[in-house]
Tab-separated table of C-alpha atoms and ligand atoms in Angstrom:
chain	number	residue	atom	x	y	z
A	1	MET	CA	58.520	-30.945	-106.402
A	2	PRO	CA	58.336	-34.671	-105.519
A	3	THR	CA	56.408	-35.816	-102.446
A	4	TRP	CA	57.623	-38.757	-100.350
A	5	LEU	CA	55.775	-40.513	-97.538
A	6	VAL	CA	58.518	-41.370	-95.046
A	7	THR	CA	57.758	-43.645	-92.090
A	8	GLY	CA	59.871	-43.543	-88.924
A	9	GLY	CA	61.138	-40.092	-89.795
A	10	ALA	CA	61.503	-39.033	-86.152
A	11	GLY	CA	64.080	-41.765	-85.523
A	12	PHE	CA	67.811	-41.781	-86.099
A	13	ILE	CA	68.183	-42.640	-89.797
A	14	GLY	CA	64.696	-41.488	-90.809
A	15	GLY	CA	65.284	-38.140	-89.071
A	16	ASN	CA	68.565	-37.553	-90.894
A	17	PHE	CA	66.871	-38.629	-94.122
A	18	VAL	CA	63.942	-36.231	-93.712
A	19	LEU	CA	66.187	-33.263	-92.855
A	20	GLU	CA	68.244	-33.863	-96.003
A	21	ALA	CA	65.251	-34.589	-98.250
A	22	VAL	CA	63.519	-31.326	-97.341
A	23	ARG	CA	66.798	-29.459	-97.839
A	24	LEU	CA	67.045	-31.053	-101.305
A	25	GLY	CA	63.591	-29.811	-102.289
A	26	VAL	CA	61.362	-32.803	-101.537
A	27	ARG	CA	58.001	-32.404	-99.806
A	28	VAL	CA	57.938	-34.967	-96.977
A	29	VAL	CA	54.935	-36.463	-95.204
A	30	ASN	CA	56.473	-38.001	-92.095
A	31	LEU	CA	54.478	-40.774	-90.357
A	32	ASP	CA	55.901	-41.769	-86.991
A	33	ALA	CA	54.370	-43.411	-83.913
A	34	LEU	CA	56.818	-41.561	-81.609
A	35	THR	CA	57.894	-44.593	-79.627
A	36	TYR	CA	60.706	-44.111	-77.105
A	37	ALA	CA	63.046	-43.916	-80.163
A	38	GLY	CA	61.135	-41.157	-81.947
A	39	ASN	CA	62.212	-37.630	-81.126
A	40	LEU	CA	60.623	-34.482	-82.508
A	41	GLN	CA	63.633	-32.485	-81.294
A	42	THR	CA	65.529	-33.965	-84.240
A	43	LEU	CA	63.048	-32.235	-86.558
A	44	ALA	CA	62.958	-28.907	-84.679
A	45	SER	CA	64.626	-27.038	-87.561
A	46	LEU	CA	61.656	-27.963	-89.811
A	47	GLU	CA	59.053	-26.340	-87.571
A	48	GLY	CA	56.748	-24.168	-89.659
A	49	ASN	CA	58.240	-25.464	-92.915
A	50	PRO	CA	55.342	-26.205	-95.309
A	51	ASP	CA	57.427	-28.908	-97.037
A	52	HIS	CA	57.328	-31.097	-93.927
A	53	VAL	CA	54.045	-32.544	-92.697
A	54	PHE	CA	54.380	-34.550	-89.495
A	55	VAL	CA	51.690	-37.164	-88.776
A	56	HIS	CA	51.634	-38.993	-85.455
A	57	GLY	CA	50.491	-42.546	-86.213
A	58	ASP	CA	51.242	-46.217	-86.771
A	59	ILE	CA	52.409	-47.808	-90.028
A	60	GLY	CA	49.977	-50.671	-89.335
A	61	ASP	CA	46.975	-48.312	-89.326
A	62	ARG	CA	45.630	-49.054	-92.827
A	63	ALA	CA	42.883	-46.419	-92.695
A	64	LEU	CA	45.337	-43.686	-91.720
A	65	VAL	CA	47.922	-44.726	-94.315
A	66	SER	CA	45.224	-44.909	-97.022
A	67	ARG	CA	44.016	-41.444	-96.123
A	68	LEU	CA	47.568	-40.043	-96.279
A	69	LEU	CA	48.160	-41.686	-99.664
A	70	THR	CA	44.908	-40.305	-101.096
A	71	GLU	CA	45.450	-36.852	-99.660
A	72	HIS	CA	49.131	-36.364	-100.496
A	73	ARG	CA	49.576	-38.650	-103.539
A	74	PRO	CA	53.269	-39.341	-102.830
A	75	ASP	CA	55.637	-40.373	-105.605
A	76	ALA	CA	57.267	-42.852	-103.233
A	77	VAL	CA	56.859	-44.453	-99.815
A	78	LEU	CA	60.049	-45.051	-97.816
A	79	ASN	CA	59.707	-47.369	-94.844
A	80	PHE	CA	62.189	-46.644	-92.038
A	81	ALA	CA	59.765	-47.275	-89.150
A	82	ALA	CA	60.791	-50.211	-86.990
A	83	GLU	CA	61.683	-51.413	-83.566
A	84	SER	CA	65.431	-51.366	-84.078
A	85	HIS	CA	67.426	-52.294	-80.969
A	86	VAL	CA	68.686	-55.893	-80.677
A	87	ASP	CA	68.954	-55.765	-76.862
A	88	ARG	CA	65.307	-54.667	-76.579
A	89	SER	CA	64.276	-57.510	-78.901
A	90	ILE	CA	65.863	-59.979	-76.482
A	91	ASP	CA	63.817	-58.621	-73.567
A	92	GLY	CA	60.557	-58.199	-75.533
A	93	PRO	CA	60.312	-59.697	-79.031
A	94	ALA	CA	56.538	-59.126	-79.381
A	95	ALA	CA	56.818	-55.388	-80.135
A	96	PHE	CA	59.248	-56.255	-82.938
A	97	ILE	CA	56.743	-58.613	-84.543
A	98	ASP	CA	53.933	-56.060	-84.090
A	99	THR	CA	55.723	-53.233	-85.898
A	100	ASN	CA	58.326	-54.842	-88.131
A	101	VAL	CA	56.152	-57.697	-89.405
A	102	VAL	CA	52.451	-56.959	-88.814
A	103	GLY	CA	52.908	-53.193	-89.177
A	104	THR	CA	54.881	-53.563	-92.405
A	105	LEU	CA	52.184	-55.891	-93.760
A	106	GLY	CA	49.478	-53.289	-93.033
A	107	LEU	CA	51.564	-50.601	-94.717
A	108	LEU	CA	52.181	-52.807	-97.764
A	109	GLU	CA	48.475	-53.589	-98.132
A	110	ALA	CA	47.471	-49.939	-97.965
A	111	VAL	CA	50.220	-48.958	-100.417
A	112	ARG	CA	49.345	-51.790	-102.815
A	113	ASP	CA	45.669	-50.792	-102.891
A	114	HIS	CA	46.589	-47.169	-103.525
A	115	TRP	CA	49.154	-48.032	-106.229
A	116	LYS	CA	46.690	-50.347	-108.042
A	117	GLN	CA	44.292	-47.498	-108.754
A	118	LEU	CA	46.953	-45.063	-110.005
A	119	ASP	CA	47.254	-44.765	-113.734
A	120	GLY	CA	49.723	-43.871	-116.446
A	121	ASP	CA	52.943	-42.177	-115.454
A	122	ALA	CA	52.048	-41.958	-111.760
A	123	LYS	CA	51.666	-45.743	-111.561
A	124	ALA	CA	54.829	-46.430	-113.543
A	125	ALA	CA	56.983	-44.035	-111.527
A	126	PHE	CA	55.696	-45.023	-108.055
A	127	ARG	CA	58.140	-46.811	-105.701
A	128	PHE	CA	57.984	-48.502	-102.302
A	129	LEU	CA	61.441	-48.553	-100.707
A	130	HIS	CA	61.997	-50.737	-97.653
A	131	VAL	CA	64.957	-49.939	-95.397
A	132	SER	CA	66.482	-53.057	-93.882
A	133	THR	CA	69.621	-54.368	-92.263
A	134	ASP	CA	72.575	-56.650	-92.976
A	135	GLU	CA	71.710	-58.504	-89.745
A	136	VAL	CA	69.218	-60.618	-91.730
A	137	TYR	CA	72.209	-62.533	-93.135
A	138	GLY	CA	73.352	-63.790	-89.717
A	139	THR	CA	77.002	-63.839	-88.746
A	140	LEU	CA	80.353	-64.249	-90.563
A	141	GLY	CA	83.652	-65.875	-89.608
A	142	GLU	CA	86.974	-64.067	-89.954
A	143	THR	CA	86.620	-63.723	-93.745
A	144	GLY	CA	83.965	-63.197	-96.415
A	145	LYS	CA	81.264	-60.577	-96.929
A	146	PHE	CA	77.490	-60.559	-97.266
A	147	THR	CA	76.247	-60.163	-100.835
A	148	GLU	CA	72.643	-59.774	-102.022
A	149	THR	CA	72.524	-63.553	-102.617
A	150	THR	CA	73.734	-64.595	-99.147
A	151	PRO	CA	71.009	-66.794	-97.628
A	152	TYR	CA	68.997	-65.224	-94.818
A	153	ALA	CA	69.952	-66.596	-91.371
A	154	PRO	CA	68.781	-64.115	-88.728
A	155	ASN	CA	69.950	-64.797	-85.166
A	156	SER	CA	68.139	-62.245	-82.976
A	157	PRO	CA	64.412	-61.519	-82.636
A	158	TYR	CA	65.181	-58.118	-84.203
A	159	SER	CA	66.877	-59.543	-87.287
A	160	ALA	CA	64.237	-62.295	-87.584
A	161	SER	CA	61.499	-59.645	-87.659
A	162	LYS	CA	63.378	-57.582	-90.261
A	163	ALA	CA	63.955	-60.721	-92.351
A	164	ALA	CA	60.208	-61.415	-92.257
A	165	SER	CA	59.453	-57.869	-93.397
A	166	ASP	CA	61.971	-58.160	-96.252
A	167	HIS	CA	60.242	-61.363	-97.374
A	168	LEU	CA	56.832	-59.661	-97.301
A	169	VAL	CA	58.168	-56.823	-99.452
A	170	ARG	CA	59.609	-59.357	-101.900
A	171	ALA	CA	56.293	-61.223	-101.960
A	172	PHE	CA	54.304	-58.038	-102.621
A	173	HIS	CA	56.475	-57.401	-105.656
A	174	HIS	CA	56.208	-60.928	-107.037
A	175	THR	CA	52.555	-61.499	-106.169
A	176	TYR	CA	50.960	-58.097	-106.775
A	177	GLY	CA	53.583	-56.384	-108.931
A	178	LEU	CA	54.133	-53.593	-106.385
A	179	PRO	CA	57.273	-51.700	-107.529
A	180	THR	CA	59.490	-52.335	-104.506
A	181	LEU	CA	63.149	-51.753	-103.671
A	182	THR	CA	64.936	-53.058	-100.576
A	183	THR	CA	68.195	-51.862	-99.040
A	184	ASN	CA	70.163	-53.935	-96.508
A	185	CYS	CA	72.599	-51.707	-94.672
A	186	SER	CA	75.374	-52.207	-92.152
A	187	ASN	CA	75.641	-50.403	-88.778
A	188	ASN	CA	75.010	-46.679	-88.996
A	189	TYR	CA	76.397	-43.920	-86.774
A	190	GLY	CA	76.293	-40.144	-86.727
A	191	PRO	CA	74.138	-37.240	-85.457
A	192	TYR	CA	70.782	-37.853	-83.701
A	193	HIS	CA	71.611	-41.466	-82.772
A	194	PHE	CA	69.637	-42.608	-79.711
A	195	PRO	CA	72.129	-43.088	-76.848
A	196	GLU	CA	71.301	-46.768	-76.262
A	197	LYS	CA	73.434	-47.754	-79.282
A	198	LEU	CA	77.186	-48.355	-78.906
A	199	ILE	CA	78.708	-45.141	-80.267
A	200	PRO	CA	76.416	-42.508	-78.662
A	201	LEU	CA	76.248	-44.599	-75.466
A	202	VAL	CA	80.027	-44.594	-75.154
A	203	ILE	CA	80.241	-40.854	-75.853
A	204	ALA	CA	77.587	-40.110	-73.190
A	205	LYS	CA	79.138	-42.378	-70.563
A	206	ALA	CA	82.677	-41.246	-71.316
A	207	LEU	CA	81.686	-37.615	-70.777
A	208	ALA	CA	79.816	-38.527	-67.576
A	209	GLY	CA	82.924	-40.293	-66.189
A	210	GLU	CA	81.060	-43.613	-66.034
A	211	PRO	CA	82.349	-47.127	-66.874
A	212	LEU	CA	82.283	-47.838	-70.626
A	213	PRO	CA	80.640	-51.230	-71.056
A	214	VAL	CA	82.168	-53.460	-73.753
A	215	TYR	CA	80.232	-56.678	-74.391
A	216	GLY	CA	82.267	-59.924	-74.127
A	217	ASP	CA	85.830	-59.590	-75.423
A	218	GLY	CA	85.018	-56.572	-77.617
A	219	GLN	CA	86.327	-58.370	-80.706
A	220	GLN	CA	82.979	-58.372	-82.557
A	221	VAL	CA	83.363	-56.729	-85.960
A	222	ARG	CA	80.850	-54.329	-87.496
A	223	ASP	CA	81.037	-52.515	-90.846
A	224	TRP	CA	80.289	-48.866	-89.942
A	225	LEU	CA	78.567	-46.407	-92.248
A	226	PHE	CA	78.043	-42.700	-91.585
A	227	VAL	CA	74.309	-42.026	-91.563
A	228	THR	CA	74.225	-39.370	-94.308
A	229	ASP	CA	76.086	-41.790	-96.615
A	230	HIS	CA	73.268	-44.271	-95.960
A	231	CYS	CA	70.682	-41.574	-96.743
A	232	GLU	CA	72.418	-40.794	-100.025
A	233	ALA	CA	72.486	-44.512	-100.886
A	234	ILE	CA	68.725	-44.716	-100.292
A	235	ARG	CA	68.082	-41.726	-102.550
A	236	THR	CA	70.304	-43.330	-105.207
A	237	VAL	CA	68.419	-46.633	-105.041
A	238	LEU	CA	65.091	-44.808	-105.143
A	239	GLU	CA	66.122	-42.872	-108.222
A	240	LYS	CA	68.027	-45.514	-110.186
A	241	GLY	CA	67.421	-48.925	-108.578
A	242	ARG	CA	65.879	-51.733	-110.588
A	243	VAL	CA	62.369	-52.560	-109.374
A	244	GLY	CA	62.149	-55.734	-107.292
A	245	GLU	CA	65.885	-55.717	-106.515
A	246	THR	CA	67.698	-55.572	-103.197
A	247	TYR	CA	70.884	-53.546	-102.645
A	248	ASN	CA	73.478	-53.979	-99.910
A	249	VAL	CA	74.786	-50.736	-98.413
A	250	GLY	CA	78.076	-50.660	-96.489
A	251	GLY	CA	80.953	-48.361	-95.665
A	252	ASP	CA	83.924	-50.707	-96.167
A	253	SER	CA	84.847	-49.722	-92.623
A	254	GLU	CA	85.150	-52.884	-90.559
A	255	ARG	CA	86.134	-52.187	-86.978
A	256	ARG	CA	86.208	-54.269	-83.797
A	257	ASN	CA	83.895	-52.917	-81.087
A	258	LEU	CA	86.843	-52.379	-78.740
A	259	GLU	CA	88.657	-50.353	-81.420
A	260	VAL	CA	85.554	-48.179	-81.835
A	261	VAL	CA	85.395	-47.476	-78.095
A	262	GLU	CA	89.127	-46.722	-77.911
A	263	THR	CA	88.869	-44.342	-80.876
A	264	ILE	CA	86.048	-42.403	-79.192
A	265	CYS	CA	88.101	-42.189	-75.981
A	266	ARG	CA	91.086	-40.764	-77.878
A	267	LEU	CA	88.934	-38.197	-79.725
A	268	LEU	CA	87.282	-37.040	-76.489
A	269	ASP	CA	90.621	-36.888	-74.641
A	270	ALA	CA	91.974	-34.609	-77.388
A	271	ARG	CA	88.916	-32.353	-77.437
A	272	ARG	CA	87.846	-32.332	-73.791
A	273	PRO	CA	90.518	-33.870	-71.512
A	274	ARG	CA	89.391	-35.321	-68.180
A	275	GLU	CA	90.044	-33.024	-65.226
A	276	ASP	CA	92.392	-35.581	-63.643
A	277	GLY	CA	94.303	-35.918	-66.928
A	278	GLN	CA	93.655	-39.689	-67.106
A	279	PRO	CA	92.823	-41.233	-70.489
A	280	ARG	CA	89.151	-42.185	-70.920
A	281	SER	CA	90.210	-45.675	-72.041
A	282	SER	CA	90.754	-46.315	-68.310
A	283	GLN	CA	86.907	-46.268	-68.022
A	284	ILE	CA	86.553	-49.325	-70.324
A	285	THR	CA	84.886	-52.239	-68.490
A	286	PHE	CA	84.245	-55.656	-70.028
A	287	VAL	CA	80.722	-56.924	-69.254
A	288	ALA	CA	78.857	-60.195	-69.987
A	289	ASP	CA	78.355	-60.693	-73.717
A	290	ARG	CA	74.968	-60.261	-75.426
A	291	PRO	CA	73.250	-63.682	-75.790
A	292	GLY	CA	73.591	-64.908	-79.377
A	293	HIS	CA	75.895	-61.981	-80.210
A	294	ASP	CA	76.837	-62.132	-83.909
A	295	ARG	CA	80.616	-62.149	-84.312
A	296	ARG	CA	81.193	-60.336	-87.546
A	297	TYR	CA	79.207	-58.466	-90.200
A	298	ALA	CA	80.765	-57.215	-93.432
A	299	ILE	CA	78.993	-55.921	-96.484
A	300	ASP	CA	79.860	-56.263	-100.133
A	301	ALA	CA	78.245	-53.130	-101.601
A	302	SER	CA	79.702	-53.559	-105.093
A	303	LYS	CA	76.274	-53.963	-106.743
A	304	LEU	CA	75.208	-50.525	-105.512
A	305	GLN	CA	78.616	-49.050	-106.331
A	306	THR	CA	79.012	-50.432	-109.849
A	307	GLU	CA	75.364	-50.503	-111.014
A	308	LEU	CA	74.186	-47.248	-109.483
A	309	GLY	CA	77.421	-45.332	-108.896
A	310	TRP	CA	77.096	-44.717	-105.139
A	311	LYS	CA	80.032	-44.594	-102.791
A	312	PRO	CA	80.365	-43.382	-99.202
A	313	ARG	CA	81.791	-39.904	-98.678
A	314	HIS	CA	83.115	-40.624	-95.169
A	315	THR	CA	85.845	-42.949	-93.969
A	316	PHE	CA	85.393	-44.271	-90.439
A	317	GLU	CA	88.029	-41.793	-89.237
A	318	THR	CA	86.316	-38.689	-90.683
A	319	GLY	CA	82.841	-39.911	-89.737
A	320	ILE	CA	83.622	-40.754	-86.126
A	321	ALA	CA	85.401	-37.417	-85.583
A	322	GLU	CA	82.383	-35.590	-87.033
A	323	THR	CA	80.093	-37.637	-84.777
A	324	VAL	CA	82.045	-36.889	-81.600
A	325	ASP	CA	82.059	-33.183	-82.488
A	326	TRP	CA	78.307	-33.261	-83.125
A	327	TYR	CA	77.607	-34.824	-79.714
A	328	LEU	CA	79.869	-32.300	-77.985
A	329	ASP	CA	78.018	-29.460	-79.736
A	330	ASN	CA	74.532	-30.908	-79.174
A	331	GLN	CA	74.486	-31.908	-75.538
A	332	ASP	CA	71.015	-30.357	-75.194
A	333	TRP	CA	69.613	-32.924	-77.649
A	334	VAL	CA	71.191	-35.757	-75.618
A	335	ARG	CA	70.030	-34.266	-72.314
A	336	GLY	CA	66.469	-34.122	-73.675
A	337	ILE	CA	66.564	-37.908	-74.003
A	338	LEU	CA	68.410	-38.637	-70.779
A	339	ASP	CA	65.957	-36.458	-68.822
A	340	GLY	CA	63.154	-38.769	-69.990
A	341	SER	CA	62.649	-42.424	-69.159
A	342	TYR	CA	65.888	-43.663	-70.701
A	343	ARG	CA	68.824	-43.836	-68.284
A	344	LEU	CA	71.683	-45.568	-70.176
A	345	GLU	CA	70.947	-48.809	-68.313
A	346	ARG	CA	71.968	-52.295	-69.520
A	347	ILE	CA	69.174	-54.367	-71.087
A	348	GLY	CA	68.968	-57.521	-73.225
A	349	THR	CA	70.937	-59.943	-71.051
A	350	ALA	CA	68.217	-62.648	-71.239
A	351	VAL	CA	68.629	-63.498	-67.546
B	1	NAD	N1	70.575	-48.084	-86.987
B	1	NAD	C1	71.223	-48.881	-87.814
B	1	NAD	O1	72.442	-49.059	-87.695
B	1	NAD	C2	70.483	-49.558	-88.951
B	1	NAD	C3	71.220	-50.249	-89.911
B	1	NAD	C4	70.545	-50.829	-90.995
B	1	NAD	C5	69.174	-50.722	-91.083
B	1	NAD	N2	68.463	-50.078	-90.131
B	1	NAD	C6	67.010	-49.960	-90.292
B	1	NAD	O2	66.754	-48.594	-90.556
B	1	NAD	C7	65.481	-48.220	-90.031
B	1	NAD	C8	65.640	-47.029	-89.112
B	1	NAD	O3	66.547	-47.372	-88.049
B	1	NAD	P1	66.889	-46.338	-86.897
B	1	NAD	O4	68.183	-46.733	-86.312
B	1	NAD	O5	66.693	-44.967	-87.385
B	1	NAD	O6	65.732	-46.690	-85.860
B	1	NAD	P2	65.161	-45.833	-84.647
B	1	NAD	O7	64.779	-46.827	-83.598
B	1	NAD	O8	66.094	-44.729	-84.280
B	1	NAD	O9	63.846	-45.134	-85.240
B	1	NAD	C9	62.693	-45.841	-85.537
B	1	NAD	C10	61.548	-44.842	-85.703
B	1	NAD	O10	60.379	-45.578	-86.080
B	1	NAD	C11	59.292	-45.118	-85.287
B	1	NAD	N3	58.325	-46.218	-85.155
B	1	NAD	C12	58.467	-47.359	-84.430
B	1	NAD	N4	57.387	-48.130	-84.550
B	1	NAD	C13	56.520	-47.477	-85.379
B	1	NAD	C14	55.243	-47.761	-85.907
B	1	NAD	N5	54.605	-48.894	-85.582
B	1	NAD	N6	54.662	-46.867	-86.732
B	1	NAD	C15	55.299	-45.709	-87.053
B	1	NAD	N7	56.510	-45.372	-86.585
B	1	NAD	C16	57.116	-46.252	-85.765
B	1	NAD	C17	59.905	-44.681	-83.983
B	1	NAD	O11	59.086	-43.775	-83.278
B	1	NAD	C18	61.222	-44.071	-84.438
B	1	NAD	O12	61.061	-42.709	-84.743
B	1	NAD	C19	64.940	-49.463	-89.331
B	1	NAD	O13	64.050	-50.097	-90.195
B	1	NAD	C20	66.174	-50.321	-89.084
B	1	NAD	O14	65.836	-51.684	-89.079
B	1	NAD	C21	69.088	-49.489	-89.052
């Protein structure tokens, strides 16, 4: 039974990843600082399961990470932990540098020191996989896609901090020989997504009868990937990826933000019509754009598809329907968040 040290496993993607990994027979040590984005409710089904060890702590805590590595001797470390919301990075970039840059450096140092003293097969098989974003590449015009050789050009404090962490991972491979892998993925959606991000935010506000805020003209394009397809891509890269390489992960599902919001409205209208019979698209309200808002992201994932044989199982249409159904069936999970400090308010306007 392999053991993986997963960081950020109480968040959206990390949580989905941990649930699947344990189901697939992996023993997971889950290190998470439980920031506002971390939610143990996501992991409730693992309570009492000996194959899941939750540790409340910071990736930058070298002593803690070293202790976990010595105690559990994981076959791999997968780094999901991050500050992840662009709007929050506009209001307060420092936390993004603390976790995504300084925290990742601490984690890398502890992992490097542990890996150095492994021997034989354990040393050869060990992997450090860093989960990153396509936002490090900046923005695209109407055409073209990001490949693994697109120059980095991050535009938000969030993407700048992720770019810095990617560079540190690269440097730890080239300088110390640490066996690293990096994945750069497009926008994810699906179950357990914190309701400050577009898709769960729109579902929550649509159901509450509130205005549905669309930034700017709503014509920004994102390449959407269902979260479990991302998790499968990460497992594929971990198993078959070439050490030191980076792999783009994308769903070939480019959609304009306005289209995404309209699709959610249609799905909700069909499943749970408004009492007054009006379509939920009537709740759409255009609001001031995000400062520095990237216009278009699109991922060329052909390296991952042809070299490692991964492809997404969901189209945008099947994935978004599954997501809407999940939120309708799991209102308690959403209420748990909305009862706390988060209130669906607008942030990140830089005014
Ligand atoms: N959400 C996306 O669309 C997307 C796309 C591509 C890549 N990514 C990357 O995937 C990773 C996970 O994203 P997500 O959307 O699940 O994020 P998230 O914000 O939902 O979860 C992040 C988790 O990390 C934890 N965390 C934060 N700081 C920590 C620290 N210092 N030490 C330990 N734990 C800490 C939080 O408590 C939370 O559980 C991030 O690295 C993000 O950059 C996200």
